[in-house]
mmCIF file of C-alpha atoms in Angstrom:
data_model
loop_
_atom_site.group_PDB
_atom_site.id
_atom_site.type_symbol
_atom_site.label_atom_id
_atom_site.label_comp_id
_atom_site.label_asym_id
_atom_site.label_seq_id
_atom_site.Cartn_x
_atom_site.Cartn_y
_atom_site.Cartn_z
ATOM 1 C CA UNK A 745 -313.169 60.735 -155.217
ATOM 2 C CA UNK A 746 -310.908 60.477 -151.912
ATOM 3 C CA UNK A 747 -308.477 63.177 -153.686
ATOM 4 C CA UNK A 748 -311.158 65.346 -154.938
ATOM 5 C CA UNK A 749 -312.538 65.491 -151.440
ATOM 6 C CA UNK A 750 -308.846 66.175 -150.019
ATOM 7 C CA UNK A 751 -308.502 68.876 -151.898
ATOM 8 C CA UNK A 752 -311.775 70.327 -151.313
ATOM 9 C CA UNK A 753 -310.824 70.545 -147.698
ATOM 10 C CA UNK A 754 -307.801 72.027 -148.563
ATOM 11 C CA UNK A 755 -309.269 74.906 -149.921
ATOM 12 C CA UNK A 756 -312.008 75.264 -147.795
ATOM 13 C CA UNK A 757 -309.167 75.988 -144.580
ATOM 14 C CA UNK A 758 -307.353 78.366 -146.843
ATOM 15 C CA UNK A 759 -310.364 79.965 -147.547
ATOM 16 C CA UNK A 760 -311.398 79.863 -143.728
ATOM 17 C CA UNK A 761 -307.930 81.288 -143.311
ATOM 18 C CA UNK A 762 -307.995 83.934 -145.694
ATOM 19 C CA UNK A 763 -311.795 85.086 -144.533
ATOM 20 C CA UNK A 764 -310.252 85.547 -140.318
ATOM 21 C CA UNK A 765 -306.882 87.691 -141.870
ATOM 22 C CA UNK A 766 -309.586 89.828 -143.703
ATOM 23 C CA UNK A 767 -311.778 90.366 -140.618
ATOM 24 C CA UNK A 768 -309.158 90.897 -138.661
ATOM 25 C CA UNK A 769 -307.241 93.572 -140.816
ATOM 26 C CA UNK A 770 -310.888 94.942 -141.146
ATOM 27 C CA UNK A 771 -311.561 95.074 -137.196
ATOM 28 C CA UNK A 772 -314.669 93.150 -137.341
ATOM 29 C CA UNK A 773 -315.374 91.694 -133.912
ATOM 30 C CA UNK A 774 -316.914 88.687 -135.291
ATOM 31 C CA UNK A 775 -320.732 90.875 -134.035
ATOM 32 C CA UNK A 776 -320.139 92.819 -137.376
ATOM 33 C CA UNK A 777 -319.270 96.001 -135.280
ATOM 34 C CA UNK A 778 -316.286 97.871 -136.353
ATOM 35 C CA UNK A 779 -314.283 97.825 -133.254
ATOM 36 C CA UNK A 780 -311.939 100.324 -131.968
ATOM 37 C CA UNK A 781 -308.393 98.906 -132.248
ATOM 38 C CA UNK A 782 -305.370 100.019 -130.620
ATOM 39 C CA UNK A 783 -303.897 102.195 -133.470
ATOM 40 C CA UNK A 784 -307.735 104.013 -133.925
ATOM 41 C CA UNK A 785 -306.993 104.835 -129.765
ATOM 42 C CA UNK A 786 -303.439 105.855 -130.448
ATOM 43 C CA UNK A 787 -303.954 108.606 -132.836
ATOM 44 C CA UNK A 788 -306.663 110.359 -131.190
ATOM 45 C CA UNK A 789 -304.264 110.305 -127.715
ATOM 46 C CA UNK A 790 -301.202 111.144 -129.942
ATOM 47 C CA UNK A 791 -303.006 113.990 -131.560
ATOM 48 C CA UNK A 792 -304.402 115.664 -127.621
ATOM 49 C CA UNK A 793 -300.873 114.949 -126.685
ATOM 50 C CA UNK A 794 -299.447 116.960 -129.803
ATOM 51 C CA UNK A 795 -302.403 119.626 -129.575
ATOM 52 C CA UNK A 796 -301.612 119.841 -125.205
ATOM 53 C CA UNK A 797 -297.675 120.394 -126.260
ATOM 54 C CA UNK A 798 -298.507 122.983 -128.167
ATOM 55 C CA UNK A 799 -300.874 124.567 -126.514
ATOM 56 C CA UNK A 800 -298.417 124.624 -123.655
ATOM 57 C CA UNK A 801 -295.395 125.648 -125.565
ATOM 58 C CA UNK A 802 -297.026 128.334 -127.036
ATOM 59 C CA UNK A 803 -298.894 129.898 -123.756
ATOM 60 C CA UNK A 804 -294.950 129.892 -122.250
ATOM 61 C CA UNK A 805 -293.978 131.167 -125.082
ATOM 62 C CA UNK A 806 -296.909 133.728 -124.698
ATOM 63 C CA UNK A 807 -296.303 134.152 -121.128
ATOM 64 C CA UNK A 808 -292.477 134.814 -121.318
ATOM 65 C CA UNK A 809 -293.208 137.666 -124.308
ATOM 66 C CA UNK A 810 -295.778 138.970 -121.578
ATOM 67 C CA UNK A 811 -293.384 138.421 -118.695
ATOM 68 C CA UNK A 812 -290.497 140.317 -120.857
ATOM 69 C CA UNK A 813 -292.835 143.193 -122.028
ATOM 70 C CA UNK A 814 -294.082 143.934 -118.531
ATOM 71 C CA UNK A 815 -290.262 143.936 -117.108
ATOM 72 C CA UNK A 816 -289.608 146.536 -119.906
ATOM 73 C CA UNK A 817 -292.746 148.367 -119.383
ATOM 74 C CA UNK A 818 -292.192 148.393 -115.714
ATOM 75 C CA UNK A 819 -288.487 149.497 -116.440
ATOM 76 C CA UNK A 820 -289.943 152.141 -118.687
ATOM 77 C CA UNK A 821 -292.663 153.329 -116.711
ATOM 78 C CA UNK A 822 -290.086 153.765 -113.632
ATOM 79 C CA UNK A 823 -287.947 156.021 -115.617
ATOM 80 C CA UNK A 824 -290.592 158.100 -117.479
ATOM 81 C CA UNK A 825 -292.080 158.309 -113.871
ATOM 82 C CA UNK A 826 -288.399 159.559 -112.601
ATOM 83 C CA UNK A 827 -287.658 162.078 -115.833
ATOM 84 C CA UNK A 828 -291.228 163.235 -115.447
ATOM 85 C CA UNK A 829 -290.753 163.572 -111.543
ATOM 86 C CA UNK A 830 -287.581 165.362 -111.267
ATOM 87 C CA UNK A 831 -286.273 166.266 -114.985
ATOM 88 C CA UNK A 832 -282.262 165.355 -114.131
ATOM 89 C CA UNK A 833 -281.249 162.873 -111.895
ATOM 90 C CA UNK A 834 -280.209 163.932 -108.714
ATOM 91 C CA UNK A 835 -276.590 163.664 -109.570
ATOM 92 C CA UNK A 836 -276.674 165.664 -112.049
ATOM 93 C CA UNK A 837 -278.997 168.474 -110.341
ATOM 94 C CA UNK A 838 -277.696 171.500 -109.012
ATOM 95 C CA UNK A 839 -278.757 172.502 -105.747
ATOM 96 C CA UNK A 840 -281.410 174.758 -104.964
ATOM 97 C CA UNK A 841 -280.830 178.003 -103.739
ATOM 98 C CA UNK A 842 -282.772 180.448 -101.495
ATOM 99 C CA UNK A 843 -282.435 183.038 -104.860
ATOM 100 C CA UNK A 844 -284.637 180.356 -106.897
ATOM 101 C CA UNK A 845 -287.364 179.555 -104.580
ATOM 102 C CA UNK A 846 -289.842 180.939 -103.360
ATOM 103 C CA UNK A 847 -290.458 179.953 -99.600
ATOM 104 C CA UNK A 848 -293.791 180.581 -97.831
ATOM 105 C CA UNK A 849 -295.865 178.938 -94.863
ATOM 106 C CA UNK A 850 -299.333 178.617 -93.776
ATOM 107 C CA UNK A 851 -301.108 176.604 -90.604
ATOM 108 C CA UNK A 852 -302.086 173.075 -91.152
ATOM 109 C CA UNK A 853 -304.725 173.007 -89.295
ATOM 110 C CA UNK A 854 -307.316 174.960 -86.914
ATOM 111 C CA UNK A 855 -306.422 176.276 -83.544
ATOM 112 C CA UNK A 856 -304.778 175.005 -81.575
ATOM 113 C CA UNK A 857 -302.251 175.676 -84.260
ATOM 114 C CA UNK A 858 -299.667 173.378 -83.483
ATOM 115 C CA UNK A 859 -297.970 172.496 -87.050
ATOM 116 C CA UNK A 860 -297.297 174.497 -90.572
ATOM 117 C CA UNK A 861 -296.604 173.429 -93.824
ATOM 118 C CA UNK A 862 -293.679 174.867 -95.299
ATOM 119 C CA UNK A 863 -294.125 175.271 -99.255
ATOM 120 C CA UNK A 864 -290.933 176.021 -101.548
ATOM 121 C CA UNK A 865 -291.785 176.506 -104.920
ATOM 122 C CA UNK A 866 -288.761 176.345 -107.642
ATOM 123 C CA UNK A 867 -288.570 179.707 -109.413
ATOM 124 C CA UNK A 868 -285.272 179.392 -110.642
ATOM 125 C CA UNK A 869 -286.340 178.854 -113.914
ATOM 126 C CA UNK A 870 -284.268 175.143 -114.402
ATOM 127 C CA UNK A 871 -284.451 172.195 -112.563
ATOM 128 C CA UNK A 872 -282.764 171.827 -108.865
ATOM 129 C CA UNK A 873 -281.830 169.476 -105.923
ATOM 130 C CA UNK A 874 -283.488 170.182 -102.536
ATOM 131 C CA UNK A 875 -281.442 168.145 -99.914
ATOM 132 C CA UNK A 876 -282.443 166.908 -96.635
ATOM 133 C CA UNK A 877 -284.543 169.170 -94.183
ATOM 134 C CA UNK A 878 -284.816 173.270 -93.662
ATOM 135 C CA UNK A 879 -283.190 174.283 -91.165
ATOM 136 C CA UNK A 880 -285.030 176.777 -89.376
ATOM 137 C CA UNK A 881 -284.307 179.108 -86.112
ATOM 138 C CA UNK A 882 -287.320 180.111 -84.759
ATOM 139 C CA UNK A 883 -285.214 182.033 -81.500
ATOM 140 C CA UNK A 884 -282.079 183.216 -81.100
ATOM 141 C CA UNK A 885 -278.823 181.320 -81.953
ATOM 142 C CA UNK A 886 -278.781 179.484 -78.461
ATOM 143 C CA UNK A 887 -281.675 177.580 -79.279
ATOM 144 C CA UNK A 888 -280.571 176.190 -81.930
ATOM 145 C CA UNK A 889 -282.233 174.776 -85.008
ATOM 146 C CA UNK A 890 -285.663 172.230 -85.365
ATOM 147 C CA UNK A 891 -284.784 168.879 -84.900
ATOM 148 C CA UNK A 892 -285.750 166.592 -87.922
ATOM 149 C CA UNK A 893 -287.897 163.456 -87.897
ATOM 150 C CA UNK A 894 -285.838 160.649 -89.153
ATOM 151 C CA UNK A 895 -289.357 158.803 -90.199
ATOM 152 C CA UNK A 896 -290.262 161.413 -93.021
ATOM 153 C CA UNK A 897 -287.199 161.609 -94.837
ATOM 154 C CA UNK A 898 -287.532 160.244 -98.362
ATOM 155 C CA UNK A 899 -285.830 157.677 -100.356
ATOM 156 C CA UNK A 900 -284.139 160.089 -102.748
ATOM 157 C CA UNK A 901 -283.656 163.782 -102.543
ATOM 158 C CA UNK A 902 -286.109 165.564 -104.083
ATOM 159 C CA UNK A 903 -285.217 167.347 -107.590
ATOM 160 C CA UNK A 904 -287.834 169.880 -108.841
ATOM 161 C CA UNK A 905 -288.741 171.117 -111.896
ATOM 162 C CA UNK A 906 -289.020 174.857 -112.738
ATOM 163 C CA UNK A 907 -292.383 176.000 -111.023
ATOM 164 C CA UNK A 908 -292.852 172.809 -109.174
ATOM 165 C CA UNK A 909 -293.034 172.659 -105.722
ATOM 166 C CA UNK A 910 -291.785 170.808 -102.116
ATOM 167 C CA UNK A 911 -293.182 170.499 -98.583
ATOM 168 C CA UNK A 912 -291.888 170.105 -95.114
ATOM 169 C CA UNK A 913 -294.454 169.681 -92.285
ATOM 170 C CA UNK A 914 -292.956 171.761 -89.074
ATOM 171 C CA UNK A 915 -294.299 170.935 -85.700
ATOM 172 C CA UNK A 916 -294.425 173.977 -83.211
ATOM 173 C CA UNK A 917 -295.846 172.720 -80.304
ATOM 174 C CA UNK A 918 -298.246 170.030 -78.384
ATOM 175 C CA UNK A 919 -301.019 172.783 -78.326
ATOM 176 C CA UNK A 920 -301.391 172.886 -74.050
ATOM 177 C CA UNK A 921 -302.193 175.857 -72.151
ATOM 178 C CA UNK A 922 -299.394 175.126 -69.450
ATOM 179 C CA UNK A 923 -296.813 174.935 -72.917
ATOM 180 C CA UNK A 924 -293.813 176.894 -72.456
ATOM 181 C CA UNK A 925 -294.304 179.066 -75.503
ATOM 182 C CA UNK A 926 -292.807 181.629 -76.924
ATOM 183 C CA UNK A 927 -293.858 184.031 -80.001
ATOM 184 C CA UNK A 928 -292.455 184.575 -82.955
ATOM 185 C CA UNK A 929 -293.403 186.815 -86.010
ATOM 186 C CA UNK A 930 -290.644 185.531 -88.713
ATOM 187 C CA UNK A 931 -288.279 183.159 -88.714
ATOM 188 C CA UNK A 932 -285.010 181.648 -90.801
ATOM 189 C CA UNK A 933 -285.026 178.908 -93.388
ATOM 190 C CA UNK A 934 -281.530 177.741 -94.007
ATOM 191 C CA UNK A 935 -280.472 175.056 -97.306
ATOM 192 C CA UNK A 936 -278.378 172.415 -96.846
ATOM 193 C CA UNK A 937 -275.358 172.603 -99.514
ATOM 194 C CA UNK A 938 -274.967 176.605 -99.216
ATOM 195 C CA UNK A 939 -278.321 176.834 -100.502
ATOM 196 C CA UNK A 940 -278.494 180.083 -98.617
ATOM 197 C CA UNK A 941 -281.223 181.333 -95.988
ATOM 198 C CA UNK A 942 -284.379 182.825 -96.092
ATOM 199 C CA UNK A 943 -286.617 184.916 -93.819
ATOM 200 C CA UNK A 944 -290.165 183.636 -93.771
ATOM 201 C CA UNK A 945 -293.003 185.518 -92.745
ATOM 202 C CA UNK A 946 -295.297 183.999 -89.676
ATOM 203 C CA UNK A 947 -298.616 183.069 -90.920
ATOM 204 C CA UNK A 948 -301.684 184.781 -88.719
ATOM 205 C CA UNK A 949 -301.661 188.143 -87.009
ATOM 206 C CA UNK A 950 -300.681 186.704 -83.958
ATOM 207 C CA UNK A 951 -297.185 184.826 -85.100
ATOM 208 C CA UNK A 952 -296.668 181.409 -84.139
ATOM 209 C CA UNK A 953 -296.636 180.471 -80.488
ATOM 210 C CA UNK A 954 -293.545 177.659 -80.461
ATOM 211 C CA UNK A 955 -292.102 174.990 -77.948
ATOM 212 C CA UNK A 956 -288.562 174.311 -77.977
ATOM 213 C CA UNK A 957 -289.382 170.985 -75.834
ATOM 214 C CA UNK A 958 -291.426 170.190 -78.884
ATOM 215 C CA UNK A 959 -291.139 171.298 -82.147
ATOM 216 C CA UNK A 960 -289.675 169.126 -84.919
ATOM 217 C CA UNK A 961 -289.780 169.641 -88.665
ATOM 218 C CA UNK A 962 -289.805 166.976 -91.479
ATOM 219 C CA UNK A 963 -287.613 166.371 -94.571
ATOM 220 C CA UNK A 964 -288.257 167.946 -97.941
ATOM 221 C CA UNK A 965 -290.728 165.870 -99.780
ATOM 222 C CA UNK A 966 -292.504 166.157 -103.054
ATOM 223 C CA UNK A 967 -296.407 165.691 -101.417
ATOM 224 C CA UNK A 968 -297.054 164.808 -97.353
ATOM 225 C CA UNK A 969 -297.515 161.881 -96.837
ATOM 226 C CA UNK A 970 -299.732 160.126 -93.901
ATOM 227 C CA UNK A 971 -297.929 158.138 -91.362
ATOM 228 C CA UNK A 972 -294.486 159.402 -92.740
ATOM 229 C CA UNK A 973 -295.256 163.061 -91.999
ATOM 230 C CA UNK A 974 -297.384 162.426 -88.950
ATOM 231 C CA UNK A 975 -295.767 163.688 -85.857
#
């Protein structure tokens, strides 16, 4: 009887033993709810973890296709903007000539009438390269020509395309009544890089009434431009 009873007992721990491995491999809290056990918590964190990486590796890679489209776009828009603008580069332009442009002018504003635009359209049939300023003689030699306003000259010369067009604003005086003025009925245009000169017709009846003390013309530009071309 005293062995029988020994090994009862014996059994009985194993059995206790066997019955804790199984609730523990089965993640019984002992309350008979499932609990959730370190390796249930691990794969849901290493799973965001994954999904977050590769989220994030592919909105860079995303963001550098974007970042490498919009440099060639930009790069592309800047020189369809540039053939589109002028044609030929400005190296390669030749320079516009007094024989392929048609050179007019006409009063900015109302009277007083103290500035003109000057408007030379490219006839020449092929693009050109206006340089710089016109350089225009309202009086007689000893006057000398319009001073230019450094402010308004433009970051590149300005290459047109046959029939397009350029404009130089051209002050002629403060518009005072005590003004030394003078009258004038035509007057020269001269190109920079023997582009030749032009005679240019006085808009109005009356001519233009002009102040050495103050007139000033700006640079050749493709379209006026406020604050550049204010003076």
């Amino acid at each position: 009887m005293r062995t029988f009873r020994n090994r009862t007992t014996v059994l009985a721990a194993v059995s206790t033993a066997v019955l804790a491995l199984a609730l523990t491999a089965c993640g019984d809290d002992g309350t008979g709810t499932k609990s959730a056990g370190p390796a249930d918590a691990a794969a849901p964190a290493a799973a965001s973890s994954t999904a977050a990486t590769a989220r994030d590796t592919g909105a860079a890679k995303d963001s550098g296709t974007a970042r490498a489209a919009g440099a060639s776009d930009g790069a592309g828009g800047t020189q369809t903007s540039a053939t589109k603008d002028t044609g030929k580069s400005s190296s390669s332009a030749p320079v516009c000539t007094t024989k392929g442009l048609q050179i007019g002018a006409a009063f900015q504003d109302g009277p007083p009438y103290t500035h003109i635009v000057l408007t030379a359209k490219n006839t020449s049939g092929h693009s050109c390269r206006l340089d710089g300023f016109p350089e225009i003689r309202f009086l007689e030699n000893a006057r000398g020509t319009v001073p230019a306003v450094d402010r308004s000259k433009p970051a590149a010369p300005v290459v047109l395309e046959a029939g397009a067009p350029a404009y130089a604003l051209v002050k002629l005086s403060d518009g005072g009544m005590d003004e030394d003025v003078q009258t004038v009925k035509d007057f020269s245009v001269t190109l920079p890089g023997n582009g030749g000169m032009a005679i240019v017709k006085a808009p109005g009846a009356e001519g233009l009434a002009v102040d050495p003390a103050a007139w000033a013309t700006g640079y050749w530009t493709y379209e006026l431009r406020n604050g550049a071309d204010d003076f």
